[in-house]
Short mmCIF file of C-alpha atoms in Angstrom, two decimals:
data_model
loop_
_atom_site.label_atom_id
_atom_site.label_comp_id
_atom_site.label_asym_id
_atom_site.label_seq_id
_atom_site.Cartn_x
_atom_site.Cartn_y
_atom_site.Cartn_z
CA MET A 58 79.21 68.83 83.03
CA ALA A 59 79.99 65.20 83.65
CA VAL A 60 76.47 63.90 84.05
CA ARG A 61 76.14 60.73 86.02
CA LYS A 62 73.28 58.27 85.68
CA TYR A 63 71.00 58.32 88.68
CA ASP A 64 69.04 55.27 89.80
CA LEU A 65 65.40 55.40 88.70
CA SER A 66 64.27 53.85 91.98
CA ARG A 67 65.55 56.96 93.77
CA VAL A 68 63.98 59.60 91.59
CA TYR A 69 61.16 60.15 94.08
CA ARG A 70 63.65 61.53 96.56
CA LEU A 71 64.32 64.45 94.24
CA LEU A 72 60.76 65.32 93.31
CA GLU A 73 58.85 64.46 96.47
CA PRO A 74 60.25 67.40 98.45
CA GLY A 75 58.43 69.77 96.06
CA PRO A 76 61.21 71.73 94.38
CA VAL A 77 60.53 74.28 91.65
CA VAL A 78 61.56 72.67 88.40
CA LEU A 79 62.18 73.67 84.83
CA LEU A 80 60.37 71.76 82.10
CA THR A 81 61.94 71.62 78.68
CA THR A 82 60.16 70.69 75.47
CA ALA A 83 61.12 70.69 71.78
CA SER A 84 58.85 71.37 68.88
CA LYS A 85 60.10 71.14 65.30
CA GLY A 86 63.69 71.22 66.56
CA ARG A 87 63.15 74.35 68.65
CA PRO A 88 63.74 73.93 72.39
CA ASN A 89 61.76 75.81 75.02
CA VAL A 90 61.67 75.88 78.80
CA MET A 91 59.10 76.87 81.44
CA THR A 92 59.07 77.06 85.25
CA MET A 93 56.75 74.66 87.08
CA SER A 94 55.72 73.82 90.63
CA TRP A 95 52.59 71.77 90.14
CA HIS A 96 53.97 68.27 90.05
CA MET A 97 53.99 65.20 92.26
CA MET A 98 55.23 61.58 92.33
CA VAL A 99 52.64 58.93 91.33
CA GLU A 100 54.67 55.71 91.36
CA PHE A 101 58.11 54.70 92.58
CA GLU A 102 59.33 52.43 89.80
CA PRO A 103 59.21 52.89 87.01
CA PRO A 104 58.95 56.45 88.28
CA LEU A 105 55.72 58.09 87.26
CA LEU A 106 54.84 61.66 88.02
CA ALA A 107 51.93 63.97 87.42
CA CYS A 108 52.19 67.62 86.44
CA VAL A 109 49.85 70.42 85.42
CA VAL A 110 50.88 72.48 82.38
CA SER A 111 48.32 75.10 81.58
CA GLU A 112 47.00 75.58 78.07
CA ALA A 113 48.04 79.22 78.63
CA ASN A 114 51.72 78.05 78.58
CA PHE A 115 53.43 77.93 75.19
CA SER A 116 54.92 74.59 76.33
CA PHE A 117 51.53 72.97 76.43
CA GLY A 118 51.31 72.53 72.67
CA ALA A 119 54.80 70.98 72.44
CA LEU A 120 54.19 68.65 75.37
CA ARG A 121 50.81 67.59 73.96
CA SER A 122 51.98 67.01 70.43
CA THR A 123 55.40 65.43 71.02
CA GLY A 124 54.69 63.62 74.32
CA GLU A 125 58.22 64.35 75.54
CA ALA A 126 59.76 66.61 78.17
CA VAL A 127 62.74 66.95 80.43
CA ILE A 128 62.31 67.96 84.03
CA ALA A 129 65.40 69.76 85.28
CA ILE A 130 65.87 70.75 88.90
CA PRO A 131 67.66 73.99 89.58
CA ALA A 132 69.54 74.84 92.77
CA ARG A 133 69.41 78.19 94.52
CA ARG A 134 72.09 79.83 92.45
CA LEU A 135 69.72 79.65 89.48
CA ALA A 136 66.84 81.36 91.30
CA ASP A 137 67.08 84.51 89.25
CA LYS A 138 66.95 82.63 85.96
CA VAL A 139 64.12 80.44 87.19
CA VAL A 140 61.99 83.52 87.76
CA LYS A 141 62.95 85.12 84.45
CA VAL A 142 62.15 81.90 82.58
CA GLY A 143 58.71 81.95 84.24
CA ASN A 144 58.05 85.55 83.35
CA CYS A 145 58.21 85.33 79.59
CA SER A 146 56.82 83.09 76.90
CA GLY A 147 58.49 80.79 74.41
CA SER A 148 56.13 82.19 71.81
CA ASP A 149 58.39 85.21 71.38
CA THR A 150 61.57 84.41 73.38
CA GLU A 151 64.46 82.03 72.75
CA LYS A 152 64.80 81.39 76.49
CA PHE A 153 67.89 79.21 76.40
CA LYS A 154 69.88 81.91 74.68
CA ARG A 155 68.38 84.83 76.48
CA PHE A 156 69.00 83.45 79.96
CA GLY A 157 72.28 81.68 79.29
CA LEU A 158 71.03 78.14 79.83
CA THR A 159 72.95 75.42 78.07
CA PRO A 160 71.00 72.68 76.30
CA LEU A 161 72.53 69.19 76.29
CA ALA A 162 71.29 66.31 74.19
CA ALA A 163 69.16 63.82 76.08
CA ARG A 164 69.46 60.11 75.39
CA GLN A 165 65.91 59.10 74.57
CA VAL A 166 63.89 62.28 74.06
CA GLN A 167 64.21 65.38 71.87
CA PRO A 168 63.86 68.05 74.58
CA PRO A 169 67.25 69.06 75.97
CA LEU A 170 68.75 68.59 79.39
CA ILE A 171 69.83 71.78 81.12
CA LYS A 172 73.54 71.76 81.89
CA GLU A 173 73.27 74.18 84.81
CA CYS A 174 70.69 72.09 86.71
CA PHE A 175 71.89 69.48 89.17
CA CYS A 176 69.34 66.92 88.03
CA ASN A 177 67.66 66.12 84.71
CA LEU A 178 64.87 63.66 84.14
CA GLU A 179 64.00 62.48 80.63
CA CYS A 180 60.23 61.95 80.47
CA ARG A 181 57.66 60.57 78.13
CA VAL A 182 53.94 61.32 78.44
CA LYS A 183 52.18 58.13 79.56
CA ASP A 184 48.62 59.20 80.11
CA THR A 185 46.62 62.14 78.84
CA SER A 186 43.19 61.20 80.11
CA LEU A 187 43.03 64.16 82.47
CA VAL A 188 44.59 66.73 80.14
CA LYS A 189 41.31 67.96 78.78
CA ARG A 190 39.73 68.45 82.23
CA TYR A 191 42.72 69.64 84.27
CA ASN A 192 45.74 70.04 81.97
CA LEU A 193 47.14 67.16 84.00
CA PHE A 194 49.77 64.94 82.40
CA ILE A 195 51.14 61.63 83.67
CA LEU A 196 54.81 61.28 82.75
CA GLU A 197 57.18 58.34 82.98
CA VAL A 198 60.83 59.03 83.80
CA LEU A 199 63.00 57.14 81.31
CA ASN A 200 66.44 58.34 82.39
CA ALA A 201 67.71 60.37 85.29
CA TRP A 202 70.99 62.29 85.40
CA ILE A 203 72.73 64.19 88.12
CA ASP A 204 75.67 66.52 88.11
CA PRO A 205 78.08 65.07 90.70
CA ALA A 206 79.92 68.40 90.88
CA GLN A 207 76.95 70.03 92.60
CA LYS A 208 77.14 68.79 96.16
CA ASN A 209 74.12 69.09 98.48
CA PRO A 210 72.19 71.49 96.23
CA LYS A 211 69.58 73.66 97.92
CA THR A 212 66.33 73.68 96.04
CA LEU A 213 63.66 76.35 95.79
CA HIS A 214 59.98 76.05 96.82
CA HIS A 215 57.54 78.57 95.41
CA ARG A 216 55.18 80.42 97.71
CA GLY A 217 53.67 82.80 95.21
CA TYR A 218 54.67 86.04 93.52
CA GLY A 219 58.42 85.66 93.61
CA SER A 220 58.60 84.42 97.18
CA PHE A 221 60.63 81.18 97.57
CA VAL A 222 61.65 79.06 100.49
CA VAL A 223 65.20 77.78 100.14
CA ASP A 224 66.07 74.36 101.60
CA GLY A 225 67.26 74.63 105.15
CA PRO A 226 68.71 72.00 107.45
CA ILE A 227 68.22 68.27 106.90
CA ILE A 228 66.93 66.25 109.86
CA LYS A 229 66.92 62.50 110.13
CA LEU A 230 64.32 60.55 112.01
CA LYS A 231 63.87 56.84 112.53
CA SER A 232 61.37 55.79 109.88
CA ARG A 233 60.38 52.76 107.87
CA MET A 234 58.58 54.88 105.27
CA ARG A 235 60.30 54.66 101.95
CA MET B 198 43.28 76.92 118.95
CA ALA B 199 41.61 80.02 117.54
CA VAL B 200 41.39 78.93 113.92
CA ARG B 201 41.12 81.70 111.42
CA LYS B 202 39.57 81.32 108.01
CA TYR B 203 42.10 81.44 105.22
CA ASP B 204 41.30 82.74 101.77
CA LEU B 205 40.74 79.96 99.27
CA SER B 206 42.50 81.89 96.54
CA ARG B 207 45.73 81.63 98.55
CA VAL B 208 45.66 77.93 99.37
CA TYR B 209 48.16 77.18 96.59
CA ARG B 210 50.80 79.11 98.50
CA LEU B 211 50.65 76.51 101.25
CA LEU B 212 50.67 73.34 99.17
CA GLU B 213 52.80 74.37 96.18
CA PRO B 214 56.04 74.38 98.16
CA GLY B 215 55.67 70.64 98.68
CA PRO B 216 55.31 70.21 102.43
CA VAL B 217 54.71 66.85 104.04
CA VAL B 218 51.05 66.80 105.08
CA LEU B 219 48.77 64.73 107.23
CA LEU B 220 45.56 63.39 105.69
CA THR B 221 42.64 62.71 107.97
CA THR B 222 39.65 60.59 107.08
CA ALA B 223 36.64 59.29 109.03
CA SER B 224 34.84 56.04 108.46
CA LYS B 225 31.79 55.08 110.53
CA GLY B 226 32.64 57.82 113.04
CA ARG B 227 36.20 56.63 113.48
CA PRO B 228 38.91 59.17 112.56
CA ASN B 229 42.23 58.17 111.10
CA VAL B 230 45.31 59.99 109.89
CA MET B 231 48.15 59.22 107.52
CA THR B 232 51.34 60.94 106.33
CA MET B 233 51.49 62.00 102.68
CA SER B 234 53.89 63.76 100.33
CA TRP B 235 52.47 62.86 96.93
CA HIS B 236 50.24 65.83 96.29
CA MET B 237 50.16 68.88 94.02
CA MET B 238 48.00 71.84 93.12
CA VAL B 239 45.75 71.46 90.09
CA GLU B 240 43.73 74.69 90.03
CA PHE B 241 43.90 78.00 91.86
CA GLU B 242 40.22 78.70 92.56
CA PRO B 243 38.31 76.94 93.60
CA PRO B 244 41.45 75.21 94.80
CA LEU B 245 41.81 71.77 93.35
CA LEU B 246 44.60 69.39 94.25
CA ALA B 247 45.69 65.92 93.26
CA CYS B 248 47.07 63.33 95.66
CA VAL B 249 48.08 59.69 95.54
CA VAL B 250 46.81 57.52 98.39
CA SER B 251 47.89 53.91 97.92
CA GLU B 252 45.47 51.05 98.23
CA ALA B 253 47.97 49.71 100.72
CA ASN B 254 47.05 52.55 103.07
CA PHE B 255 44.16 51.95 105.47
CA SER B 256 42.99 55.48 104.63
CA PHE B 257 42.34 54.50 101.04
CA GLY B 258 39.06 52.77 101.85
CA ALA B 259 37.73 55.66 103.90
CA LEU B 260 38.66 58.23 101.32
CA ARG B 261 37.17 56.16 98.50
CA SER B 262 33.94 55.44 100.30
CA THR B 263 33.27 58.75 102.01
CA GLY B 264 34.82 61.13 99.47
CA GLU B 265 36.03 63.39 102.29
CA ALA B 266 39.38 64.26 103.82
CA VAL B 267 41.20 67.02 105.66
CA ILE B 268 44.74 67.91 104.70
CA ALA B 269 46.62 69.29 107.70
CA ILE B 270 50.05 70.83 107.43
CA PRO B 271 52.44 70.19 110.27
CA ALA B 272 55.35 72.47 111.21
CA ARG B 273 58.76 71.21 112.22
CA ARG B 274 57.93 70.72 115.89
CA LEU B 275 55.60 67.92 114.86
CA ALA B 276 58.25 66.05 112.83
CA ASP B 277 58.47 63.21 115.31
CA LYS B 278 54.73 62.60 115.24
CA VAL B 279 54.58 62.89 111.50
CA VAL B 280 57.02 60.01 111.15
CA LYS B 281 55.24 57.92 113.79
CA VAL B 282 51.89 58.46 112.11
CA GLY B 283 53.45 57.23 108.89
CA ASN B 284 54.96 54.12 110.44
CA CYS B 285 51.78 52.50 111.66
CA SER B 286 48.37 51.66 110.30
CA GLY B 287 44.93 52.80 111.22
CA SER B 288 43.85 49.20 110.89
CA ASP B 289 45.17 48.45 114.37
CA THR B 290 46.08 51.84 115.83
CA GLU B 291 43.99 54.76 117.18
CA LYS B 292 46.51 57.27 115.90
CA PHE B 293 45.02 60.42 117.32
CA LYS B 294 45.10 59.05 120.84
CA ARG B 295 48.38 57.26 120.51
CA PHE B 296 50.30 60.28 119.21
CA GLY B 297 48.52 63.00 121.15
CA LEU B 298 46.92 64.69 118.18
CA THR B 299 43.75 66.64 118.88
CA PRO B 300 40.82 66.24 116.50
CA LEU B 301 38.63 69.31 115.96
CA ALA B 302 35.29 69.29 114.16
CA ALA B 303 35.46 70.53 110.59
CA ARG B 304 32.69 72.65 109.14
CA GLN B 305 31.63 70.73 106.07
CA VAL B 306 33.24 67.31 106.26
CA GLN B 307 33.34 64.46 108.75
CA PRO B 308 37.13 63.98 108.98
CA PRO B 309 38.63 66.06 111.76
CA LEU B 310 40.98 69.02 111.59
CA ILE B 311 44.20 68.56 113.60
CA LYS B 312 44.58 71.21 116.25
CA GLU B 313 48.37 70.98 116.35
CA CYS B 314 48.80 71.74 112.65
CA PHE B 315 49.13 75.32 111.45
CA CYS B 316 46.85 74.80 108.51
CA ASN B 317 43.85 72.62 107.85
CA LEU B 318 42.08 72.19 104.50
CA GLU B 319 38.61 70.60 104.33
CA CYS B 320 38.41 68.63 101.11
CA ARG B 321 35.89 66.71 99.04
CA VAL B 322 36.81 64.19 96.38
CA LYS B 323 35.91 65.70 93.03
CA ASP B 324 37.18 63.20 90.53
CA THR B 325 38.05 59.49 90.84
CA SER B 326 38.72 58.71 87.22
CA LEU B 327 42.40 57.99 87.83
CA VAL B 328 41.96 56.12 91.12
CA LYS B 329 41.83 52.71 89.57
CA ARG B 330 44.96 53.19 87.47
CA TYR B 331 47.16 55.31 89.75
CA ASN B 332 45.34 55.68 93.15
CA LEU B 333 45.17 59.35 92.13
CA PHE B 334 42.37 61.46 93.63
CA ILE B 335 41.33 65.01 92.63
CA LEU B 336 40.17 66.96 95.72
CA GLU B 337 38.43 70.29 96.02
CA VAL B 338 39.28 72.44 99.02
CA LEU B 339 36.04 73.66 100.59
CA ASN B 340 37.40 75.52 103.60
CA ALA B 341 40.83 76.50 104.73
CA TRP B 342 41.86 77.30 108.30
CA ILE B 343 45.07 78.58 109.78
CA ASP B 344 46.30 78.89 113.35
CA PRO B 345 47.32 82.54 113.72
CA ALA B 346 49.35 81.64 116.80
CA GLN B 347 51.89 79.77 114.68
CA LYS B 348 54.00 82.46 113.09
CA ASN B 349 56.21 81.63 110.11
CA PRO B 350 55.95 77.86 110.51
CA LYS B 351 58.78 75.83 109.00
CA THR B 352 57.46 72.93 106.97
CA LEU B 353 59.05 69.57 106.29
CA HIS B 354 59.92 68.03 102.89
CA HIS B 355 60.47 64.32 102.66
CA ARG B 356 63.57 62.94 100.96
CA GLY B 357 63.04 59.29 101.77
CA TYR B 358 63.60 57.02 104.75
CA GLY B 359 63.19 59.52 107.55
CA SER B 360 65.27 62.26 105.93
CA PHE B 361 63.55 65.63 105.77
CA VAL B 362 64.55 69.06 104.58
CA VAL B 363 63.26 71.80 106.88
CA ASP B 364 62.34 75.17 105.35
CA GLY B 365 65.27 77.53 105.33
CA PRO B 366 65.40 81.23 104.41
CA ILE B 367 62.80 82.93 102.30
CA ILE B 368 64.02 84.86 99.29
CA LYS B 369 62.02 87.37 97.29
CA LEU B 370 62.54 87.99 93.61
CA LYS B 371 60.75 90.25 91.21
CA SER B 372 58.17 88.09 89.52
CA ARG B 373 54.82 88.37 87.80
CA MET B 374 54.11 84.65 88.28
CA ARG B 375 51.21 84.08 90.59
#
């Protein structure tokens, strides 16, 4: 993959539509990945986002202790792997190997990028004040990468229990809203 | 509209896919509505969600002072109104009248439901501890209503500057993830 740097001011355009994402972490040199849909934008630039990672997820410990993560956005062709990643735990599974996902070194954080995803966002935890109450983390996006070879990727949107809406047509309306 | 009560335990299935929503508020008896995409689920049941409402939005003051809102989810046929609602301010516009949206009384909160939307969620602000830093509100959903006449509504997902992805096909995969 020839990753291309993506402008931080445009990151919101990728996350705001609500795609299912993969969250990678690394603890003591061991990478892990989980599936996540509870995230939102919080600020345009520098891009801040919020996400909920349950204590029940093995990734919680790594995110909490290292303060680093990568958010990778999968397109439709990865739907099967996205579900499988979500249905097992890093506590007893080497998910990258098991599901044929390729870790790539990030620039500023330890957790790996995922080669097969069309977008990867290197993130650092910025605020943990709502972690105790809601498992809610505020992350800052440090670097954003896209795979220019994946043209017009269709993202997935989770509707519960393995049901996903795939992106359909794009419509354009006259708007001043950023 | 014959609104039908929707089970609170299933509210996440409506918000988790990341649709553009309308947020209604009421201040001193005057209803207002804004367009919003920065929201996410925080807890299944009782359903909690987080959203960012900028201080720059006229709705911020009403949400902050009354602690009440309704989140209404529009389907594709409302796309034009959704954009228009987002391109003007309640400070000088009676948006319900101007855009032909019909307010309906909610059961437990002052802000109105929107008749034309296929889903309406009555919400109360539960936590304001991140409002000062990020304009981030935690809301609890008290009641959820759907319009049974709108079958398989296609939602909108904002990609910036009037570009929206409309829901495409639904795929089903074997998953244990709720």
